[in-house]
Amino acid sequence: MPLAKGLKTLILSLMLFLPSWGFANERDSAVADALAAQLLGEEIILQNFYAARQGRPAWQEIDTVAGFAAALSGLEADGLNSQDYWPDALVAGYRKLYSMESTPADGASFDLQISRILLAALHHLQRGKVDPYSVDPSWEVPIDAPSLDLAAISQAVDAQRFEQAFTLARPSAAPYERLRAGLARYRHIERQGGWPMLPARQQSLRPGDVHDDVLLLRERLAIIGELEVMAADLFTDTEPEVLDPRRYDDPLAGAVRRFQKRHLLETDGIIGPQTRAALNVPVAERIDQIRVNLERARWLLHGLPDSFVLVDIAGYRVSYFRPDGEIWRSRIVVGQPYRRTPSLRSAITHLTVNPTWTVPPTIRREDILPRVRRDPGYLARRNMSVLSPSGRRLDPWQIDWWNPGNVILRQGPGPNNALGQVVLRFPNNHLVYLHDTPSQGLFAREQRAFSSGCIRVQGILELAQLLFDDTGTPARIASLIARGKTRNISLARPVPVILHYWTVQAGQDGELVFRPDIYQRDAALLAALDRPLAW
């Protein structure tokens, strides 16, 4: 018999013979005996929960059952659906059980069912309700949540402190709490009636314009706190200047630019089609967007190292959390919607300086070959060599580019190399990495999904030197580049890297930043999150 199975059987066998003085009454002792028998075929976490209780039943008192049923409504604050956990049926089930001639086995079955619900709720709070692999087949981020403290949870149940049990499970990271606070705020806005919609217009609304839409715009921005009354207007002794509320004035333009910044729109103050569409997203959709990202937070915000690189795909940002507590941040360019940057967790192991670029098969087939067929001189201008599968250099003018076979295209190092001057490499199944780029102008855009899946980093040379310094790697990035040779430099210590997809981010000030769902992932996750549980 395997050791783990033998130990489990021993624990359950001992529970059959626990002394009756450990229970509140004779019936609880009988229920405990029935529990021990029924637990033999249950999941290990359920067995461990009752082992932490020395075999005592948990749900034999109406006050405990009713308190738990009421506490389940609090899961709405985490973006979960409290009805998934049958709160209305719990008290009714208890009363039905004890209004008939129930046996200890019936009581044990009832106890187990509520404990299943408790442990499911805790699991969903800690690790998410939805399996990320079910909505993203390319998912590569292990959910590194710690084991639940079942002894502390058992004590919270006995004390009827169910919110305390929930707190033990949910992520303790500040971003999660900010998202919860944002959800509460937007639900309050929904209860107050939401916000007005701006009518569809072909013509943009610009600062200085006078229009009826400005009244709606003022109301819309005031509801979410972007437009505030100036303090000077509240305390002045003079009569306030009479202004036309239909005029699109400077304070309103400033509020619009703040709104645009929080929604990754061009911050020009102009109410064009994209800004109008973002303003007109109903509050209910924003609530669902927050709920979806709370679920993503439950997947990720556990077991984070003290120092790591975090790639925020939908936010087009990279952050390096340094060992000294400082945070280095920069802009990035990510994969286009049809060449998505994947979610994954790995570790940066080495850097390539003055890299060559071997063109991936998809880019070769879809991007490079059509250009070479039109103009064979394209390869020379791009400093690209043609190689056989064995690495032998081939003459590009002797190749039938309509049927080139398994030739390899490789771009030499230099200022125009697609990877720029340095690449940060980490093992993964998608052949993606962080790299420099000669196309620096793209970083000026607010929405930057232009790559073929890899991540282009603005200021990556500074990041590379920080990685050298923080890992004790004796290297100077500027000197290595100046030598002009392609070279791999291993870090003295790997640095964890996480690539993750968020469409809502909570800032340090608590304000929420909403991002376009560039990869159209929110809908599938929301549908899975709202799918009723089967018990």
Coordinates of C-alpha atoms in Angstrom, one line a residue:
M1 CA 0.0 0.0 0.0
P2 CA 1.5 3.4 -0.9
L3 CA 2.5 5.5 2.1
A4 CA 0.1 8.4 1.4
K5 CA -2.9 6.1 0.9
G6 CA -2.0 4.1 4.0
L7 CA -1.7 7.3 6.1
K8 CA -5.1 8.5 4.9
T9 CA -6.7 5.2 5.8
L10 CA -5.1 5.2 9.2
I11 CA -6.4 8.7 10.0
L12 CA -9.9 7.9 8.9
S13 CA -9.9 4.6 10.8
L14 CA -8.8 6.4 14.0
M15 CA -11.6 8.9 13.5
L16 CA -14.1 6.0 13.8
F17 CA -13.0 5.5 17.4
L18 CA -12.8 9.1 18.7
P19 CA -14.2 9.4 22.2
S20 CA -17.7 10.7 22.5
W21 CA -16.7 13.4 25.0
G22 CA -15.1 15.4 22.1
F23 CA -18.6 16.1 20.6
A24 CA -21.3 18.5 21.7
N25 CA -23.9 15.7 22.1
E26 CA -24.6 12.1 21.4
R27 CA -26.0 12.8 18.0
D28 CA -22.9 14.7 16.9
S29 CA -20.9 11.7 18.0
A30 CA -23.1 9.4 15.8
V31 CA -22.8 11.9 12.9
A32 CA -19.0 11.9 13.3
D33 CA -19.0 8.1 13.0
A34 CA -21.0 8.3 9.9
L35 CA -18.8 11.1 8.6
A36 CA -15.7 9.0 9.0
A37 CA -17.3 6.2 7.0
Q38 CA -18.5 8.5 4.2
L39 CA -15.2 10.4 3.9
L40 CA -13.3 7.3 2.7
G41 CA -14.3 8.0 -0.9
E42 CA -14.1 11.8 -0.8
E43 CA -11.4 14.2 -2.1
I44 CA -8.3 14.6 0.0
I45 CA -8.9 18.3 0.8
L46 CA -12.3 17.3 2.3
Q47 CA -10.7 14.6 4.3
N48 CA -8.0 17.0 5.5
F49 CA -10.7 19.5 6.6
Y50 CA -12.3 17.0 8.9
A51 CA -9.0 15.7 10.1
A52 CA -8.2 19.3 11.2
R53 CA -11.4 19.2 13.2
Q54 CA -10.6 15.8 14.7
G55 CA -13.6 14.4 12.9
R56 CA -16.1 16.7 14.4
P57 CA -19.1 17.7 12.1
A58 CA -19.2 21.4 11.2
W59 CA -22.8 22.1 10.2
Q60 CA -25.1 20.6 12.8
E61 CA -26.3 24.0 14.3
I62 CA -28.8 26.2 12.5
D63 CA -27.0 29.4 13.5
T64 CA -23.8 28.2 11.9
V65 CA -25.6 27.2 8.7
A66 CA -27.6 30.4 8.5
G67 CA -24.5 32.5 9.2
F68 CA -22.6 30.8 6.4
A69 CA -25.5 31.2 4.0
A70 CA -25.6 35.0 4.8
A71 CA -21.8 35.3 4.4
L72 CA -21.9 33.8 0.9
S73 CA -23.4 37.0 -0.4
G74 CA -20.1 38.7 0.4
L75 CA -18.5 36.8 -2.5
E76 CA -20.2 39.2 -4.8
A77 CA -17.5 41.7 -3.7
D78 CA -14.9 39.5 -5.3
G79 CA -16.8 39.3 -8.6
L80 CA -18.1 35.8 -7.9
N81 CA -21.8 34.9 -8.1
S82 CA -23.0 34.0 -4.6
Q83 CA -25.9 31.9 -6.1
D84 CA -23.3 29.4 -7.3
Y85 CA -23.0 28.3 -3.7
W86 CA -26.7 27.7 -3.0
P87 CA -27.1 30.1 -0.1
D88 CA -30.9 30.0 -0.2
A89 CA -31.0 26.2 -0.1
L90 CA -28.7 25.7 2.9
V91 CA -31.0 26.8 5.7
A92 CA -34.0 25.2 3.9
G93 CA -32.0 22.0 3.7
Y94 CA -31.1 22.1 7.4
R95 CA -34.8 22.5 8.4
K96 CA -35.9 19.8 6.1
L97 CA -33.3 17.5 7.5
Y98 CA -34.3 18.0 11.1
S99 CA -38.0 18.1 10.4
M100 CA -38.0 14.4 9.4
E101 CA -36.7 11.2 10.9
S102 CA -33.1 11.7 9.8
T103 CA -30.3 9.3 10.5
P104 CA -26.8 10.1 11.5
A105 CA -25.8 9.2 7.9
D106 CA -28.2 11.9 6.7
G107 CA -26.6 14.4 9.0
A108 CA -23.2 13.4 7.8
S109 CA -24.2 13.7 4.1
F110 CA -25.6 17.2 4.8
D111 CA -22.4 18.2 6.7
L112 CA -20.2 17.0 3.8
Q113 CA -22.3 18.9 1.2
I114 CA -21.9 22.2 3.0
S115 CA -18.2 21.6 3.6
R116 CA -17.9 21.0 -0.2
I117 CA -19.5 24.3 -0.8
L118 CA -17.2 26.0 1.7
L119 CA -14.1 24.5 0.2
A120 CA -15.2 25.3 -3.3
A121 CA -15.8 28.9 -2.4
L122 CA -12.4 29.1 -0.8
H123 CA -10.8 27.5 -3.8
H124 CA -12.5 30.0 -6.1
L125 CA -11.3 32.9 -4.0
Q126 CA -7.8 31.6 -3.9
R127 CA -7.2 30.2 -7.4
G128 CA -10.1 31.3 -9.4
K129 CA -13.4 29.6 -10.4
V130 CA -12.3 29.1 -14.0
D131 CA -9.5 26.9 -15.1
P132 CA -7.4 29.2 -17.3
Y133 CA -6.5 26.4 -19.6
S134 CA -10.2 26.0 -20.5
V135 CA -10.3 29.6 -22.0
D136 CA -6.7 29.9 -23.2
P137 CA -5.2 26.7 -24.6
S138 CA -1.8 28.5 -24.8
W139 CA -1.8 29.3 -21.1
E140 CA 1.6 28.6 -19.5
V141 CA 1.4 30.3 -16.0
P142 CA 1.2 27.8 -13.1
I143 CA -1.1 28.9 -10.3
D144 CA 1.3 29.0 -7.4
A145 CA -1.2 29.4 -4.6
P146 CA -0.2 28.3 -1.1
S147 CA -2.1 25.4 0.7
L148 CA -5.2 26.5 2.6
D149 CA -4.8 26.7 6.4
L150 CA -7.5 24.3 7.1
A151 CA -7.0 24.4 10.9
A152 CA -7.5 28.2 10.9
I153 CA -10.5 27.8 8.5
S154 CA -12.0 25.2 10.9
Q155 CA -11.6 27.6 13.8
A156 CA -13.3 30.4 11.8
V157 CA -16.3 28.1 11.1
D158 CA -16.7 27.3 14.7
A159 CA -16.6 31.0 15.6
Q160 CA -19.0 31.8 12.7
R161 CA -16.4 34.2 11.3
F162 CA -16.8 33.3 7.7
E163 CA -15.4 36.5 6.2
Q164 CA -12.3 35.7 8.1
A165 CA -12.1 32.3 6.4
F166 CA -12.6 34.1 3.0
T167 CA -9.8 36.5 3.8
L168 CA -7.5 33.5 4.5
A169 CA -8.1 32.4 0.9
R170 CA -8.3 35.5 -1.3
P171 CA -5.0 37.1 -2.6
S172 CA -3.6 39.6 -0.2
A173 CA -1.8 41.6 -2.8
A174 CA -2.7 45.4 -3.1
P175 CA -3.8 45.2 -6.8
Y176 CA -6.5 42.7 -5.8
E177 CA -7.9 44.9 -3.1
R178 CA -7.9 47.9 -5.4
L179 CA -9.9 45.9 -8.0
R180 CA -12.4 44.9 -5.3
A181 CA -12.7 48.6 -4.3
G182 CA -13.2 49.6 -7.9
L183 CA -15.9 46.9 -8.3
A184 CA -17.7 48.3 -5.3
R185 CA -17.5 51.8 -6.7
Y186 CA -18.8 50.9 -10.1
R187 CA -21.7 48.9 -8.6
H188 CA -22.6 51.9 -6.6
I189 CA -22.7 53.9 -9.8
E190 CA -24.9 51.2 -11.4
R191 CA -27.3 51.4 -8.4
Q192 CA -27.5 55.2 -8.9
G193 CA -28.6 54.7 -12.5
G194 CA -25.3 54.6 -14.4
W195 CA -24.2 57.4 -16.7
P196 CA -25.7 59.1 -19.7
M197 CA -24.9 58.0 -23.3
L198 CA -23.6 60.5 -25.8
P199 CA -25.6 60.4 -29.1
A200 CA -23.8 59.1 -32.1
R201 CA -22.3 61.9 -34.2
Q202 CA -20.2 62.0 -37.3
Q203 CA -18.5 65.2 -36.3
S204 CA -16.0 65.2 -33.5
L205 CA -16.5 67.4 -30.5
R206 CA -13.5 69.7 -29.9
P207 CA -12.4 72.1 -27.1
G208 CA -14.1 75.5 -27.7
D209 CA -17.2 74.0 -29.3
V210 CA -20.6 74.9 -28.0
H211 CA -23.0 71.9 -28.2
D212 CA -25.8 70.2 -26.2
D213 CA -23.6 67.1 -26.0
V214 CA -21.3 69.0 -23.7
L215 CA -23.9 68.9 -21.0
L216 CA -24.0 65.1 -21.2
L217 CA -20.2 65.0 -21.3
R218 CA -20.0 67.0 -18.1
E219 CA -22.4 64.7 -16.3
R220 CA -20.7 61.6 -17.6
L221 CA -17.3 62.6 -16.4
A222 CA -18.5 64.0 -13.1
I223 CA -20.1 60.6 -12.2
I224 CA -16.7 58.8 -12.4
G225 CA -14.9 61.7 -10.7
E226 CA -12.9 63.0 -13.7
L227 CA -14.5 66.4 -13.6
E228 CA -14.2 68.2 -10.2
V229 CA -15.3 71.6 -9.0
M230 CA -12.3 73.8 -8.5
A231 CA -11.7 74.7 -4.8
A232 CA -11.3 78.4 -5.7
D233 CA -14.9 78.4 -6.9
L234 CA -16.1 77.1 -3.5
F235 CA -14.5 79.8 -1.3
T236 CA -14.5 82.9 -3.4
D237 CA -16.4 86.0 -2.1
T238 CA -17.1 87.3 -5.5
E239 CA -20.0 86.2 -7.8
P240 CA -18.8 83.4 -10.0
E241 CA -18.5 84.2 -13.6
V242 CA -21.5 83.0 -15.6
L243 CA -20.3 80.4 -18.1
D244 CA -22.2 78.6 -20.8
P245 CA -22.3 75.0 -19.6
R246 CA -22.7 74.0 -23.3
R247 CA -19.2 75.3 -24.0
Y248 CA -16.4 72.7 -24.2
D249 CA -14.0 74.7 -22.0
D250 CA -10.4 74.0 -20.8
P251 CA -11.3 72.2 -17.4
L252 CA -13.6 69.9 -19.3
A253 CA -10.9 69.2 -21.9
G254 CA -8.5 68.3 -19.1
A255 CA -11.0 65.9 -17.7
V256 CA -11.4 64.3 -21.1
R257 CA -7.7 63.9 -21.5
R258 CA -7.5 62.1 -18.1
F259 CA -10.3 59.8 -19.2
Q260 CA -8.5 59.1 -22.5
K261 CA -5.3 58.3 -20.6
R262 CA -7.2 55.9 -18.3
H263 CA -8.6 54.1 -21.4
L264 CA -5.4 54.0 -23.5
L265 CA -6.8 56.5 -26.0
E266 CA -4.9 59.3 -27.8
T267 CA -4.9 62.1 -25.2
D268 CA -5.9 64.9 -27.5
G269 CA -9.1 66.0 -25.7
I270 CA -11.2 65.4 -28.9
I271 CA -14.4 63.4 -28.6
G272 CA -13.9 61.3 -31.8
P273 CA -15.3 57.9 -32.6
Q274 CA -13.0 56.0 -30.2
T275 CA -13.4 58.3 -27.2
R276 CA -17.2 58.5 -27.7
A277 CA -17.4 54.7 -27.9
A278 CA -15.4 54.4 -24.6
L279 CA -17.6 56.9 -22.9
N280 CA -20.7 55.0 -24.0
V281 CA -19.6 51.6 -22.6
P282 CA -22.5 50.9 -20.1
V283 CA -21.5 50.6 -16.5
A284 CA -22.7 47.0 -16.4
E285 CA -20.0 46.1 -19.0
R286 CA -17.4 47.9 -17.0
I287 CA -18.5 45.8 -13.9
D288 CA -18.1 42.6 -15.9
Q289 CA -14.7 43.8 -17.1
I290 CA -13.6 44.3 -13.5
R291 CA -15.0 40.9 -12.5
V292 CA -13.0 39.2 -15.3
N293 CA -9.8 40.8 -14.1
L294 CA -10.4 39.8 -10.5
E295 CA -10.5 36.3 -11.8
R296 CA -7.2 36.8 -13.6
A297 CA -5.8 38.3 -10.4
R298 CA -6.7 35.1 -8.5
W299 CA -4.7 33.1 -11.1
L300 CA -1.6 35.2 -10.8
L301 CA -1.2 37.1 -7.5
H302 CA 0.2 34.3 -5.4
G303 CA 3.8 33.3 -4.9
L304 CA 5.2 36.3 -6.6
P305 CA 9.0 36.6 -6.1
D306 CA 10.5 39.7 -4.5
S307 CA 12.2 40.6 -7.8
F308 CA 10.8 39.9 -11.2
V309 CA 9.9 41.3 -14.6
L310 CA 6.2 41.7 -15.3
V311 CA 4.9 42.2 -18.8
D312 CA 1.4 43.7 -18.9
I313 CA 0.3 42.7 -22.4
A314 CA -3.0 44.6 -22.8
G315 CA -1.6 47.6 -21.0
Y316 CA 1.5 47.8 -23.2
R317 CA 3.8 48.1 -20.2
V318 CA 6.7 46.3 -18.6
S319 CA 7.7 46.6 -15.0
Y320 CA 10.9 45.4 -13.4
F321 CA 10.5 45.0 -9.6
R322 CA 14.1 45.3 -8.4
P323 CA 15.6 43.7 -5.3
D324 CA 16.0 47.1 -3.6
G325 CA 12.2 47.8 -3.9
E326 CA 12.5 50.2 -6.8
I327 CA 10.4 49.7 -9.9
W328 CA 11.6 50.3 -13.4
R329 CA 8.8 50.8 -15.9
S330 CA 8.6 51.3 -19.7
R331 CA 6.4 51.0 -22.8
I332 CA 6.3 47.9 -24.9
V333 CA 4.9 46.8 -28.3
V334 CA 3.1 43.4 -28.2
G335 CA 1.7 41.0 -30.7
Q336 CA -1.0 41.8 -33.2
P337 CA -4.4 40.2 -32.6
Y338 CA -3.6 37.4 -35.1
R339 CA -0.1 36.9 -33.6
R340 CA -0.8 37.1 -29.9
T341 CA 1.7 37.5 -27.2
P342 CA 1.1 34.5 -24.9
S343 CA 0.6 34.4 -21.2
L344 CA 3.5 32.6 -19.5
R345 CA 5.8 32.4 -16.6
S346 CA 9.5 31.7 -17.0
A347 CA 12.9 33.2 -16.0
I348 CA 15.4 35.4 -18.0
T349 CA 18.5 33.3 -18.2
H350 CA 20.7 35.2 -20.7
L351 CA 21.0 38.2 -23.0
T352 CA 22.1 38.2 -26.6
V353 CA 24.0 41.3 -27.6
N354 CA 24.2 42.4 -31.3
P355 CA 21.8 39.6 -32.2
T356 CA 21.2 38.0 -35.5
W357 CA 17.6 37.2 -36.4
T358 CA 16.5 33.9 -37.8
V359 CA 13.1 34.6 -39.4
P360 CA 10.4 32.3 -37.9
P361 CA 8.5 30.1 -40.3
T362 CA 5.2 32.0 -40.1
I363 CA 6.8 35.4 -40.7
R364 CA 8.9 33.9 -43.5
R365 CA 5.8 32.5 -45.2
E366 CA 3.4 35.3 -44.6
D367 CA 5.6 38.4 -44.6
I368 CA 9.0 37.9 -46.2
L369 CA 8.4 35.6 -49.1
P370 CA 5.7 37.8 -50.7
R371 CA 8.2 40.8 -50.6
V372 CA 11.1 38.8 -52.0
R373 CA 8.9 37.5 -54.9
R374 CA 8.2 41.1 -55.8
D375 CA 11.7 42.3 -55.3
P376 CA 14.7 39.8 -54.8
G377 CA 16.8 42.8 -53.8
Y378 CA 14.8 43.1 -50.6
L379 CA 17.0 40.6 -48.8
A380 CA 20.3 42.5 -49.5
R381 CA 18.8 45.8 -48.4
R382 CA 17.7 44.1 -45.1
N383 CA 21.1 42.5 -44.5
M384 CA 19.5 39.0 -44.8
S385 CA 21.4 35.8 -45.8
V386 CA 19.8 32.7 -47.3
L387 CA 21.0 29.5 -45.7
S388 CA 20.4 25.8 -46.3
P389 CA 19.0 23.6 -43.4
S390 CA 22.7 22.6 -42.7
G391 CA 23.7 26.3 -42.5
R392 CA 25.4 26.6 -45.9
R393 CA 25.1 30.1 -47.5
L394 CA 23.0 30.1 -50.7
D395 CA 22.8 32.6 -53.6
P396 CA 19.4 34.3 -53.3
W397 CA 19.4 34.9 -57.1
Q398 CA 19.6 31.1 -57.8
I399 CA 16.5 30.3 -55.7
D400 CA 12.9 29.8 -57.0
W401 CA 11.2 32.0 -54.5
W402 CA 7.8 30.5 -55.5
N403 CA 9.1 27.1 -54.3
P404 CA 12.1 27.9 -52.1
G405 CA 12.0 24.7 -50.0
N406 CA 13.3 24.7 -46.4
V407 CA 15.7 27.6 -46.8
I408 CA 16.5 29.7 -43.7
L409 CA 16.5 33.5 -43.7
R410 CA 18.8 35.2 -41.2
Q411 CA 19.3 38.9 -40.7
G412 CA 22.8 39.9 -39.6
P413 CA 23.5 42.1 -36.6
G414 CA 23.4 45.9 -37.0
P415 CA 21.3 49.0 -36.3
N416 CA 18.5 47.8 -38.6
N417 CA 18.2 44.3 -37.2
A418 CA 14.6 43.5 -36.3
L419 CA 15.7 42.6 -32.7
G420 CA 17.7 45.8 -32.3
Q421 CA 20.9 45.6 -30.2
V422 CA 19.9 43.3 -27.3
V423 CA 17.5 40.4 -26.6
L424 CA 16.4 39.1 -23.2
R425 CA 15.8 35.4 -23.5
F426 CA 13.8 33.0 -21.3
P427 CA 12.7 29.4 -22.0
N428 CA 9.2 29.0 -23.4
N429 CA 7.3 27.0 -25.9
H430 CA 6.3 30.0 -28.0
L431 CA 9.8 31.3 -29.0
V432 CA 9.0 34.7 -27.7
Y433 CA 11.4 37.1 -25.9
L434 CA 11.9 40.7 -24.9
H435 CA 14.0 42.7 -27.4
D436 CA 15.2 46.1 -28.7
T437 CA 13.8 47.5 -32.0
P438 CA 14.8 50.0 -34.7
S439 CA 11.2 51.1 -35.0
Q440 CA 11.2 53.4 -32.0
G441 CA 8.4 55.6 -33.3
L442 CA 5.8 52.9 -32.4
F443 CA 6.3 53.6 -28.7
A444 CA 4.6 57.0 -29.1
R445 CA 1.3 55.3 -29.9
E446 CA -1.2 54.7 -27.0
Q447 CA -2.2 51.3 -28.3
R448 CA 0.8 49.2 -29.5
A449 CA -0.2 45.8 -30.8
F450 CA 2.2 45.7 -33.8
S451 CA 4.6 42.8 -33.3
S452 CA 4.6 39.2 -34.3
G453 CA 4.3 38.0 -30.8
C454 CA 7.6 39.0 -29.2
I455 CA 7.8 42.1 -26.9
R456 CA 9.7 45.2 -28.0
V457 CA 10.8 47.2 -25.0
Q458 CA 11.5 50.9 -25.0
G459 CA 14.8 51.6 -23.2
I460 CA 15.8 48.0 -23.0
L461 CA 19.5 48.8 -22.8
E462 CA 18.8 50.4 -19.4
L463 CA 16.8 47.3 -18.3
A464 CA 19.6 45.0 -19.5
Q465 CA 22.2 46.9 -17.4
L466 CA 19.9 46.8 -14.3
L467 CA 19.6 43.0 -14.7
F468 CA 23.4 42.7 -14.9
D469 CA 23.8 44.9 -11.8
D470 CA 21.1 43.3 -9.7
T471 CA 22.3 39.7 -10.5
G472 CA 25.9 40.4 -9.9
T473 CA 26.8 39.8 -13.6
P474 CA 30.1 41.6 -14.4
A475 CA 29.1 43.1 -17.7
R476 CA 28.6 46.6 -19.3
I477 CA 25.9 46.6 -22.0
A478 CA 27.3 49.7 -23.8
S479 CA 30.8 48.1 -24.1
L480 CA 29.4 44.8 -25.3
I481 CA 27.4 46.5 -28.0
A482 CA 30.3 48.7 -29.1
R483 CA 32.3 45.6 -29.9
G484 CA 29.8 44.7 -32.6
K485 CA 30.0 40.9 -32.1
T486 CA 27.1 38.7 -31.5
R487 CA 27.5 37.3 -28.0
N488 CA 25.3 35.5 -25.4
I489 CA 25.8 36.7 -21.8
S490 CA 24.4 34.5 -19.1
L491 CA 23.0 36.1 -16.0
A492 CA 24.7 35.1 -12.7
R493 CA 21.2 34.5 -11.4
P494 CA 18.0 33.9 -13.5
V495 CA 15.3 36.6 -13.1
P496 CA 11.7 35.5 -13.1
V497 CA 9.5 36.9 -15.8
I498 CA 5.7 36.9 -16.1
L499 CA 3.7 37.7 -19.2
H500 CA 0.1 38.4 -18.3
Y501 CA -3.1 39.8 -19.9
W502 CA -5.1 42.4 -17.9
T503 CA -7.9 44.6 -19.4
V504 CA -8.4 46.5 -16.1
Q505 CA -5.5 47.8 -14.0
A506 CA -5.9 49.5 -10.6
G507 CA -3.5 52.4 -10.2
Q508 CA -1.7 53.4 -7.1
D509 CA -4.4 56.1 -6.6
G510 CA -7.1 53.5 -6.7
E511 CA -8.4 54.7 -10.1
L512 CA -9.1 52.0 -12.6
V513 CA -7.5 52.0 -16.1
F514 CA -9.6 50.2 -18.7
R515 CA -7.8 48.7 -21.7
P516 CA -9.2 47.5 -25.0
D517 CA -9.5 43.8 -25.1
I518 CA -7.1 43.5 -28.0
Y519 CA -7.1 39.6 -28.1
Q520 CA -10.9 39.3 -27.4
R521 CA -10.4 37.1 -24.4
D522 CA -12.8 38.8 -21.9
A523 CA -16.0 37.3 -23.4
A524 CA -15.0 33.7 -23.1
L525 CA -13.7 34.2 -19.5
L526 CA -16.9 36.1 -18.5
A527 CA -19.1 33.3 -19.9
A528 CA -17.1 30.7 -18.0
L529 CA -17.2 32.8 -14.8
D530 CA -21.0 33.1 -15.1
R531 CA -21.6 29.5 -15.9
P532 CA -23.6 27.9 -13.0
L533 CA -21.9 25.3 -10.9
A534 CA -23.3 21.8 -10.8
W535 CA -23.3 20.2 -7.3

